[in-house]
mmCIF file of C-alpha atoms in Angstrom:
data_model
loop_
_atom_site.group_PDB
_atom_site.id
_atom_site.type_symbol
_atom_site.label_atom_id
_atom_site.label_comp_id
_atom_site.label_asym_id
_atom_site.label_seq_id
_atom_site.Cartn_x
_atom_site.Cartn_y
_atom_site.Cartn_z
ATOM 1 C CA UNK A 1 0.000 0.000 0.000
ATOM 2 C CA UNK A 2 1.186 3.649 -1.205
ATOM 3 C CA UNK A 3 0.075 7.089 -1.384
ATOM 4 C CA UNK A 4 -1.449 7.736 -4.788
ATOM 5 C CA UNK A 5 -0.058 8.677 -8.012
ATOM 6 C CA UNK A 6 -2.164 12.074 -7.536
ATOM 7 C CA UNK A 7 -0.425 12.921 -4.528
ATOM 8 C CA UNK A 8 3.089 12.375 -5.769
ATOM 9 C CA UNK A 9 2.360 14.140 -9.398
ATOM 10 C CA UNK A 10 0.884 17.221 -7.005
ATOM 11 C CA UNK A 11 4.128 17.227 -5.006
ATOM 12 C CA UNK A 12 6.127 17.551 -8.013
ATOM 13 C CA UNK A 13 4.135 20.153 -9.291
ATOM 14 C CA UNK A 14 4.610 22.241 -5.698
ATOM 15 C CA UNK A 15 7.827 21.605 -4.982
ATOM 16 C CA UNK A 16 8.115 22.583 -9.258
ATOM 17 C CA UNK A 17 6.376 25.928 -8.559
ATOM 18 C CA UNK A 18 8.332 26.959 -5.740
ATOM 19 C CA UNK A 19 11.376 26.591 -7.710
ATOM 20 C CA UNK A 20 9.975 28.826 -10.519
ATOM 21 C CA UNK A 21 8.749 31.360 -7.525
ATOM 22 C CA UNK A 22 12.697 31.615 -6.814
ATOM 23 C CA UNK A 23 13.938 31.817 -10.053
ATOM 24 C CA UNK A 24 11.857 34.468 -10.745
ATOM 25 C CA UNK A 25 12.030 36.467 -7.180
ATOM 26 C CA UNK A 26 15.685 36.173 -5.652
ATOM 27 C CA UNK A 27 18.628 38.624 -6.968
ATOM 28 C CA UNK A 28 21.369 36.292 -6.181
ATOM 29 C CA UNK A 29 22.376 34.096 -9.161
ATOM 30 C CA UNK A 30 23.668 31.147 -7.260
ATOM 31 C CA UNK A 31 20.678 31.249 -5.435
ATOM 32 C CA UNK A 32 18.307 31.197 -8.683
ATOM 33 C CA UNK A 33 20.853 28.712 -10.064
ATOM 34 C CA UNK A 34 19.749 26.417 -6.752
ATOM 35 C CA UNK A 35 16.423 27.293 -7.760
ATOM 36 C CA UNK A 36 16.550 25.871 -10.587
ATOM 37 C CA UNK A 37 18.049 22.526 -10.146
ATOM 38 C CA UNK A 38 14.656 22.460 -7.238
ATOM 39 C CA UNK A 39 12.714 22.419 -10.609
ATOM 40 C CA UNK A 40 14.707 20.014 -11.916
ATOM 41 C CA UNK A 41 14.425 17.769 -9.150
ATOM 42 C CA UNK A 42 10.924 18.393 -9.681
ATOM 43 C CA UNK A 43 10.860 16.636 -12.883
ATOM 44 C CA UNK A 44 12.654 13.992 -11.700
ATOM 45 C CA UNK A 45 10.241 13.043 -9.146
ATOM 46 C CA UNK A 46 7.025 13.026 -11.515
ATOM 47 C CA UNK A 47 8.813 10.925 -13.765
ATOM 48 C CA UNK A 48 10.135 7.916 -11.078
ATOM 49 C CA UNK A 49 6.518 8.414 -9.824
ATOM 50 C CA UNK A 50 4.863 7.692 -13.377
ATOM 51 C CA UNK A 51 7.059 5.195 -14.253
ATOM 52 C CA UNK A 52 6.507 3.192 -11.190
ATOM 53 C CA UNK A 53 2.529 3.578 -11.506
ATOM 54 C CA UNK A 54 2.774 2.809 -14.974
ATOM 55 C CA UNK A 55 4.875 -0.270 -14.767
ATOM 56 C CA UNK A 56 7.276 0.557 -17.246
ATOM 57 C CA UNK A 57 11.221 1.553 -17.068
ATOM 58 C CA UNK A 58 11.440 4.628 -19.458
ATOM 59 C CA UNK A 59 10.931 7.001 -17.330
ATOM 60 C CA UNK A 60 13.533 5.915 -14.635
ATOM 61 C CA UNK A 61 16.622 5.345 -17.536
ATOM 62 C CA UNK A 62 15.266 9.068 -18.110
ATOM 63 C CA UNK A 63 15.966 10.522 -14.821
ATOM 64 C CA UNK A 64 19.260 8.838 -15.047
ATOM 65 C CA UNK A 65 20.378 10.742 -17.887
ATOM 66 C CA UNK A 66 19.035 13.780 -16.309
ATOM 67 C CA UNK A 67 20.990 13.373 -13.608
ATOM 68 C CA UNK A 68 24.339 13.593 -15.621
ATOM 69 C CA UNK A 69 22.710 16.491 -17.402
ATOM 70 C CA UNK A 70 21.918 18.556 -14.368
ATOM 71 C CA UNK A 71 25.450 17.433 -13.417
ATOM 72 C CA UNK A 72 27.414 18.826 -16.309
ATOM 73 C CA UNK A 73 24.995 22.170 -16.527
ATOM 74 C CA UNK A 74 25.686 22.550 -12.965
ATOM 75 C CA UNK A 75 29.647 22.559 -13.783
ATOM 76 C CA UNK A 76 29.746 24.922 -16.537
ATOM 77 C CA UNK A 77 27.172 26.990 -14.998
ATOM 78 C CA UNK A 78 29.446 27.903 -11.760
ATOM 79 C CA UNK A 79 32.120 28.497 -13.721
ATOM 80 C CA UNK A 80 29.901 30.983 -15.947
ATOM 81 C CA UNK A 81 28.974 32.562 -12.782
ATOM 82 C CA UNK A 82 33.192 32.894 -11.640
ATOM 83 C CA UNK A 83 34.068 34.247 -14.949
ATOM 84 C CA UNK A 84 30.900 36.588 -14.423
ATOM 85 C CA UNK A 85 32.053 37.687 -11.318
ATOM 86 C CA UNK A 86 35.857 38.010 -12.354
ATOM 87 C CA UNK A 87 35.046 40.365 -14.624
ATOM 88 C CA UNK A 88 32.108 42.545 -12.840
ATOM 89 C CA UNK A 89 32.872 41.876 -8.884
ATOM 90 C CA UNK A 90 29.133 41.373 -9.008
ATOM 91 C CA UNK A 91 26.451 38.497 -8.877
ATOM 92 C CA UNK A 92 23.328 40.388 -8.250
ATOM 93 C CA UNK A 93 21.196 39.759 -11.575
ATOM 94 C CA UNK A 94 20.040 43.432 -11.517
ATOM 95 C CA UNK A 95 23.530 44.593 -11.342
ATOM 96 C CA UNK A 96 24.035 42.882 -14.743
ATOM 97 C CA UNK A 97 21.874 44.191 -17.125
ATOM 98 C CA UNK A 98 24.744 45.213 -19.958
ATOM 99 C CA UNK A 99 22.619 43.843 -22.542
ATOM 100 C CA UNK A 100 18.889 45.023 -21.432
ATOM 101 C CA UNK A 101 19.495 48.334 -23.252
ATOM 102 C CA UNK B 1 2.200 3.166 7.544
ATOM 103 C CA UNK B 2 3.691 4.241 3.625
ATOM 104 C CA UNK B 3 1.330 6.836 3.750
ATOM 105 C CA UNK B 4 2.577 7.927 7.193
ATOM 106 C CA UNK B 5 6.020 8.023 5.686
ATOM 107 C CA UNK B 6 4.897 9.955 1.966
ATOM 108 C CA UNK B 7 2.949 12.538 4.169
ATOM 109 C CA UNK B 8 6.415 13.357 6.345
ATOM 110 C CA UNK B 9 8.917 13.306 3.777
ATOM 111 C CA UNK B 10 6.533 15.395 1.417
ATOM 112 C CA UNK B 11 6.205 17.999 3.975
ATOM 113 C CA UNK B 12 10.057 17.504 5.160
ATOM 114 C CA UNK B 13 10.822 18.471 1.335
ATOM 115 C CA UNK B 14 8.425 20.872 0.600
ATOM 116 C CA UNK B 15 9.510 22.770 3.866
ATOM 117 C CA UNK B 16 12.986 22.793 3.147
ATOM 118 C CA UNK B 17 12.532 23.731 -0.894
ATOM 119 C CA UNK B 18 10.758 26.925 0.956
ATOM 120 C CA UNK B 19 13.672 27.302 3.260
ATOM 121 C CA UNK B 20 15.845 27.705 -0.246
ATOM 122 C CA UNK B 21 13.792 30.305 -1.406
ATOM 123 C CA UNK B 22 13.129 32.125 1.205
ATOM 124 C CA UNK B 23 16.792 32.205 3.652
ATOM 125 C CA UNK B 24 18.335 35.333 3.303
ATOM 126 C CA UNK B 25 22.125 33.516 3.608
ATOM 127 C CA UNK B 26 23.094 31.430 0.515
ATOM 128 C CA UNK B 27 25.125 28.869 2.760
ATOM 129 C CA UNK B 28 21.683 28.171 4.552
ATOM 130 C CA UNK B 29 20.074 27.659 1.103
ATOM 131 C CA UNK B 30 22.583 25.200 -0.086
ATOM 132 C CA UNK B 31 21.892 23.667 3.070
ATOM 133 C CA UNK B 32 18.222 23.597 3.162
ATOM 134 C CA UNK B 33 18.886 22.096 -0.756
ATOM 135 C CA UNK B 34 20.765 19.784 0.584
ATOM 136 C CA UNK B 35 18.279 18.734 2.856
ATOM 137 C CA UNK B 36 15.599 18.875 0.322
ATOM 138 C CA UNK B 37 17.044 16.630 -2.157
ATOM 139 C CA UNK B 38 17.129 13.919 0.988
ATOM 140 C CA UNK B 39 13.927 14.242 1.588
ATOM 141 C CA UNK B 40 13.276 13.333 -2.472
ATOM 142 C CA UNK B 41 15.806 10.633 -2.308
ATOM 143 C CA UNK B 42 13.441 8.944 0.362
ATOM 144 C CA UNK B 43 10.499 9.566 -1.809
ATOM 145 C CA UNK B 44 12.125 8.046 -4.434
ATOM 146 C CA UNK B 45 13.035 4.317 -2.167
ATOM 147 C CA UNK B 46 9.024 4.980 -1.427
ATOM 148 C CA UNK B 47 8.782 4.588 -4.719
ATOM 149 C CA UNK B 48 10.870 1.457 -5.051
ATOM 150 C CA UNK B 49 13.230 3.387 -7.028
ATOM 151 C CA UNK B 50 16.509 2.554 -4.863
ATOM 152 C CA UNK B 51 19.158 2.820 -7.299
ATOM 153 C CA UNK B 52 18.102 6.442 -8.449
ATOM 154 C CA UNK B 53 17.584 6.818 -4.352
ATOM 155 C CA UNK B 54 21.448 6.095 -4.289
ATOM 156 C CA UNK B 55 22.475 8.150 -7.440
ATOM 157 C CA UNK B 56 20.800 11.319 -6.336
ATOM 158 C CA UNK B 57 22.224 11.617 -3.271
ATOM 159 C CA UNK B 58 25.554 10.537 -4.580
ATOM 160 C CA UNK B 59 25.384 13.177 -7.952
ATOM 161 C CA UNK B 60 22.799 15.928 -6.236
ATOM 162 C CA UNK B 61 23.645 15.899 -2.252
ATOM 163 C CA UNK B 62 26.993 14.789 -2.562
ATOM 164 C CA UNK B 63 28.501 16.830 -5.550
ATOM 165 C CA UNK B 64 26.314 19.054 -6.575
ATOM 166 C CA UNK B 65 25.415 20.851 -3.400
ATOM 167 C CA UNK B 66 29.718 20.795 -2.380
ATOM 168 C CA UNK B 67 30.193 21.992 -5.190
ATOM 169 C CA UNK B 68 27.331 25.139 -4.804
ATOM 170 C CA UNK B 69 28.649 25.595 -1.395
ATOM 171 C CA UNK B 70 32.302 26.033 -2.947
ATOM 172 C CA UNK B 71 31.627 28.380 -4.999
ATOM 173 C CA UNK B 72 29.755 30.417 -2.611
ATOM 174 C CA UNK B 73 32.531 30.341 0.067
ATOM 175 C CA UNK B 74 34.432 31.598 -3.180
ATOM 176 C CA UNK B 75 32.583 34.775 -4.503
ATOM 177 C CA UNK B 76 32.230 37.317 -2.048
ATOM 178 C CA UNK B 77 28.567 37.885 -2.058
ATOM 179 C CA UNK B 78 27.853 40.239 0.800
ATOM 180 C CA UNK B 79 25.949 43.681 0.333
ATOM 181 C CA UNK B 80 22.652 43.824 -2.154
ATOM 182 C CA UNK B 81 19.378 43.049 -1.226
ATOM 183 C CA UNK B 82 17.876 39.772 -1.084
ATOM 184 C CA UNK B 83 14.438 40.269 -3.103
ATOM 185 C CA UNK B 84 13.474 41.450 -6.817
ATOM 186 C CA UNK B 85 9.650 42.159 -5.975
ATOM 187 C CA UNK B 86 8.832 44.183 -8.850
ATOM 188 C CA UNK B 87 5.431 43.515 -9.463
ATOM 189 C CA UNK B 88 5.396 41.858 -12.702
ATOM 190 C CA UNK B 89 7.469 39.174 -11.770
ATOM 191 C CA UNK B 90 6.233 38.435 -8.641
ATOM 192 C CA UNK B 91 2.577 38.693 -10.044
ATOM 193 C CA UNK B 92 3.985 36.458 -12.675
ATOM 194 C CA UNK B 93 5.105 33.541 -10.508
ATOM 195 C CA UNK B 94 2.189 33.069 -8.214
ATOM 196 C CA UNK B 95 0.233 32.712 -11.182
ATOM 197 C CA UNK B 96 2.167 29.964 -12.744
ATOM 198 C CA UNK B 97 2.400 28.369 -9.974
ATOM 199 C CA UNK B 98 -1.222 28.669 -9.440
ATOM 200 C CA UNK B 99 -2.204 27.909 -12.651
ATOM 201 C CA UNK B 100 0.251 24.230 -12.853
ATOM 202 C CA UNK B 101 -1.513 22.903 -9.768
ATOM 203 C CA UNK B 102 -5.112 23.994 -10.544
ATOM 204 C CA UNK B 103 -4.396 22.678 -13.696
ATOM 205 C CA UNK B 104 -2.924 19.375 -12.472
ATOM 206 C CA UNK B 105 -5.606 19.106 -9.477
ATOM 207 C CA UNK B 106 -8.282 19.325 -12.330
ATOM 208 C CA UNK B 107 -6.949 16.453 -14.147
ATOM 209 C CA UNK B 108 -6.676 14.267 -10.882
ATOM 210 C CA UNK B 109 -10.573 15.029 -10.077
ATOM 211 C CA UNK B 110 -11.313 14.139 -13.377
ATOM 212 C CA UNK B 111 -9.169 10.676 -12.934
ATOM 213 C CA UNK B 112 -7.051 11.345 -15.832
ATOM 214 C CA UNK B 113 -3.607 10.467 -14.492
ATOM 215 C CA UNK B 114 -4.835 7.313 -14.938
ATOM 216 C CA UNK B 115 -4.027 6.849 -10.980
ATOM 217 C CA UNK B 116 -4.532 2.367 -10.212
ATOM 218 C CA UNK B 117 -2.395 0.630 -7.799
ATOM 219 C CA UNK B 118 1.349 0.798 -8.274
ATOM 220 C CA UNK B 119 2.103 -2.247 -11.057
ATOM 221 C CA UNK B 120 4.214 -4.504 -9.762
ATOM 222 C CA UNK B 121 7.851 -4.146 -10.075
ATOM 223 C CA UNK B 122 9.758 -1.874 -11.806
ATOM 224 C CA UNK B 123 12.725 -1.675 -13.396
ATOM 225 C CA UNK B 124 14.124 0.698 -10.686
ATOM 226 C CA UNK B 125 14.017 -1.890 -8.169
ATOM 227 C CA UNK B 126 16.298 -4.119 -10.025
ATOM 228 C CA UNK B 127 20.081 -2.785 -11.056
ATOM 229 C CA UNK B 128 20.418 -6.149 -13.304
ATOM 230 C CA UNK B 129 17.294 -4.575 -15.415
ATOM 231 C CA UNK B 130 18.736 -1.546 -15.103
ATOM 232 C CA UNK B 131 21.814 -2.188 -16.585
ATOM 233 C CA UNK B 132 20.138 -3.935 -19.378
ATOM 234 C CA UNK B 133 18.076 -1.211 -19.904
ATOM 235 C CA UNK B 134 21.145 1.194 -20.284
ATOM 236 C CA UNK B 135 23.125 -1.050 -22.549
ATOM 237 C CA UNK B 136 20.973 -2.360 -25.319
ATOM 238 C CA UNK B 137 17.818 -0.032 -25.248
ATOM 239 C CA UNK B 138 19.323 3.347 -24.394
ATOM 240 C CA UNK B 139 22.878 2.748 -25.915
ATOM 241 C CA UNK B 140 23.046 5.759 -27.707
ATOM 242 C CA UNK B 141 21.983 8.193 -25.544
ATOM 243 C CA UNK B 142 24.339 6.023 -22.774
ATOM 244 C CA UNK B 143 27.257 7.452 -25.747
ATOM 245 C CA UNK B 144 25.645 10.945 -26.113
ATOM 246 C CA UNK B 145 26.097 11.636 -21.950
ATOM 247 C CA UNK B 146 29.193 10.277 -22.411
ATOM 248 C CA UNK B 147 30.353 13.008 -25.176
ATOM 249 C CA UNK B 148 28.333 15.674 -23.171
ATOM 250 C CA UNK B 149 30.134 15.134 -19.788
ATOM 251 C CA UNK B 150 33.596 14.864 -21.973
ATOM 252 C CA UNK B 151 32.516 18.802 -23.428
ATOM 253 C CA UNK B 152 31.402 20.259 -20.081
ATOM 254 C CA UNK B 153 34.601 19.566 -18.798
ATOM 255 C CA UNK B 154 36.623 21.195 -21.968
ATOM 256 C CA UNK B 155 34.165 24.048 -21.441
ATOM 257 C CA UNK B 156 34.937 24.646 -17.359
ATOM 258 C CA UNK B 157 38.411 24.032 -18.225
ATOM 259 C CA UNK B 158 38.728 26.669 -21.060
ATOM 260 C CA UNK B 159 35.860 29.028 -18.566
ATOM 261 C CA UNK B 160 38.186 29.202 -15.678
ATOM 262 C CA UNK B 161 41.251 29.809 -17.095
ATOM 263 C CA UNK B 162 42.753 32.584 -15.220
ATOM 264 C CA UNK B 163 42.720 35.060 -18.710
ATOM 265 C CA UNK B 164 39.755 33.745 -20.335
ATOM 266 C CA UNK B 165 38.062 37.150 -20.327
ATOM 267 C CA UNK B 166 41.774 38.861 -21.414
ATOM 268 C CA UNK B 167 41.373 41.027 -18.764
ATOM 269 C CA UNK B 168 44.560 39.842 -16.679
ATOM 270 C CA UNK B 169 46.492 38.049 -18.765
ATOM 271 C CA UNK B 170 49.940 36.791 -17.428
#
C-alpha cells in the first residue's frame, strides 16, 4: 500500500512551482541557479513516480540521464557565474543588465 | 504506515525547498537544498526506485550541493538586497504556480492520471534490469552523456582559465 499517483504528481508540481517562484524572485544568481536545479528535481520526481505507476522503465533510464545532465549544466554553470564575477565583482542579476538596453 | 512516511517526507521536502527560497544567507540555502534533495531521495526508495535513491544523493547531495557551497565560500557575495519584488514578476510567478496545480488538481478530479495501484515491479528496483536497460535499449543516448560530460569539462576548463576574459592576462 502507497500514497497515490495524484499525490506524488501534485508534489512535483509544488515543490516545481516553488522553484519557478525563486527563479523568478531572488537577486542572487547562485541562489536562482539552486532554484533551478529544485525544478529540476521536480521533474525527476514526476517521472520515477509515473514510471513506477505505470509499470514501465522509461521514465527511470530518463531521470538517469538527467541526472548527468543537471550534473554537467551545474559545472559549466558555476564556472559561468566565476568568470561573471571576475570580470564585474558582481552576482546580483540586476547589477548585470549590460545587454537590457 | 507508507502513507505515514509519503505525508512526512513530502512535507520535510516541501519545507525545506521553501527554506531555499526564502533564507536570506546562501550557505543556509545550499543547506536547506541539501536537505531537500534527501527528503526526495526517500520519496524516491518509497517509490521502489533505490538505485536512483542512491544516485541522487551521490550526484545531487553529494557533488552538486559541495560543489554550490564552494563556490559560494568563493565569490564574495555580501551587500545587495535579497528580493526582486517588482510587481510583474512576482505577479507572474504566483500565477504559474497557481495555474500548474489547478491545472494538475483538475486532471486528478477528473481521474485522468490514470491513478490504479502501483504495477508490480519496476525496473528501478532491479540494477540487473537496469543495466540492461542502459546497454541495449538506451545505448546511444548512454554514448551521447558520455560526449556531453567529456565537453562540459573542456568548457569549465577553457571558462576558468585565469585570462579567459583577457582582462589579466599573465
Amino acid at each position: 500500500m502507497t500514497a497515490s499517483l495524484d499525490a506524488y504528481v501534485m508534489l512535483s508540481a509544488a515543490l516545481f512551482a516553488i522553484g519557478f517562484f525563486g527563479v523568478l524572485v531572488r537577486r542572487n544568481t547562485l541562489v536562482i541557479y539552486m532554484c533551478l536545479e529544485l525544478m529540476l528535481v521536480a521533474a525527476t520526481l514526476a517521472l520515477v513516480a509515473f514510471s513506477r505507476f505505470n509499470g514501465t522503465e522509461d521514465g527511470d533510464v530518463f531521470v538517469f540521464f538527467i541526472l548527468t545532465v543537471a550534473a554537467a549544466e551545474v559545472a559549466v554553470g558555476l564556472a559561468i557565474i566565476v568568470a561573471l564575477f571576475r570580470a564585474r565583482q558582481t552576482v546580483q542579476v540586476d547589477q548585470l543588465d549590460s545587454l537590457k538596453h | 504506515m507508507f502513507h505515514l512516511a509519503f505525508s512526512v517526507l513530502s512535507v520535510f521536502t516541501l519545507a525545506f525547498a521553501l527554506g531555499v527560497v526564502l533564507s536570506k544567507n546562501a550557505v543556509n540555502g545550499a543547506m536547506c537544498l541539501l536537505l531537500c534533495l534527501a527528503g526526495v531521495a526517500g520519496l524516491f526508495l518509497l517509490l521502489h526506485a533505490y538505485l536512483l535513491a542512491f544516485v541522487l544523493l551521490l550526484v545531487y547531495a553529494g557533488a552538486v550541493v559541495a560543489l554550490f557551497l564552494f563556490i559560494i565560500m568563493l565569490l564574495d557575495m555580501q551587500g545587495g538586497r535579497t528580493w526582486r519584488l517588482k510587481a510583474p514578476s512576482a505577479v507572474a510567478a504566483f500565477i504559474a504556480g497557481a495555474l500548474l496545480i489547478v491545472g494538475l488538481n483538475l486532471l486528478a478530479v477528473r481521474g485522468m492520471l490514470g491513478a490504479g495501484p502501483p504495477m508490480g515491479h519496476t525496473v528501478g528496483s532491479s540494477l540487473k534490469l537496469y543495466a540492461y536497460q542502459l546497454f541495449t535499449t538506451y545505448l546511444l543516448p548512454v554514448q551521447v552523456m558520455g560526449f556531453l560530460l567529456l565537453v562540459a569539462m573542456l568548457g569549465v576548463i577553457v571558462l576558468s582559465r585565469r585570462n579567459a576574459g583577457g582582462e589579466d592576462a599573465p
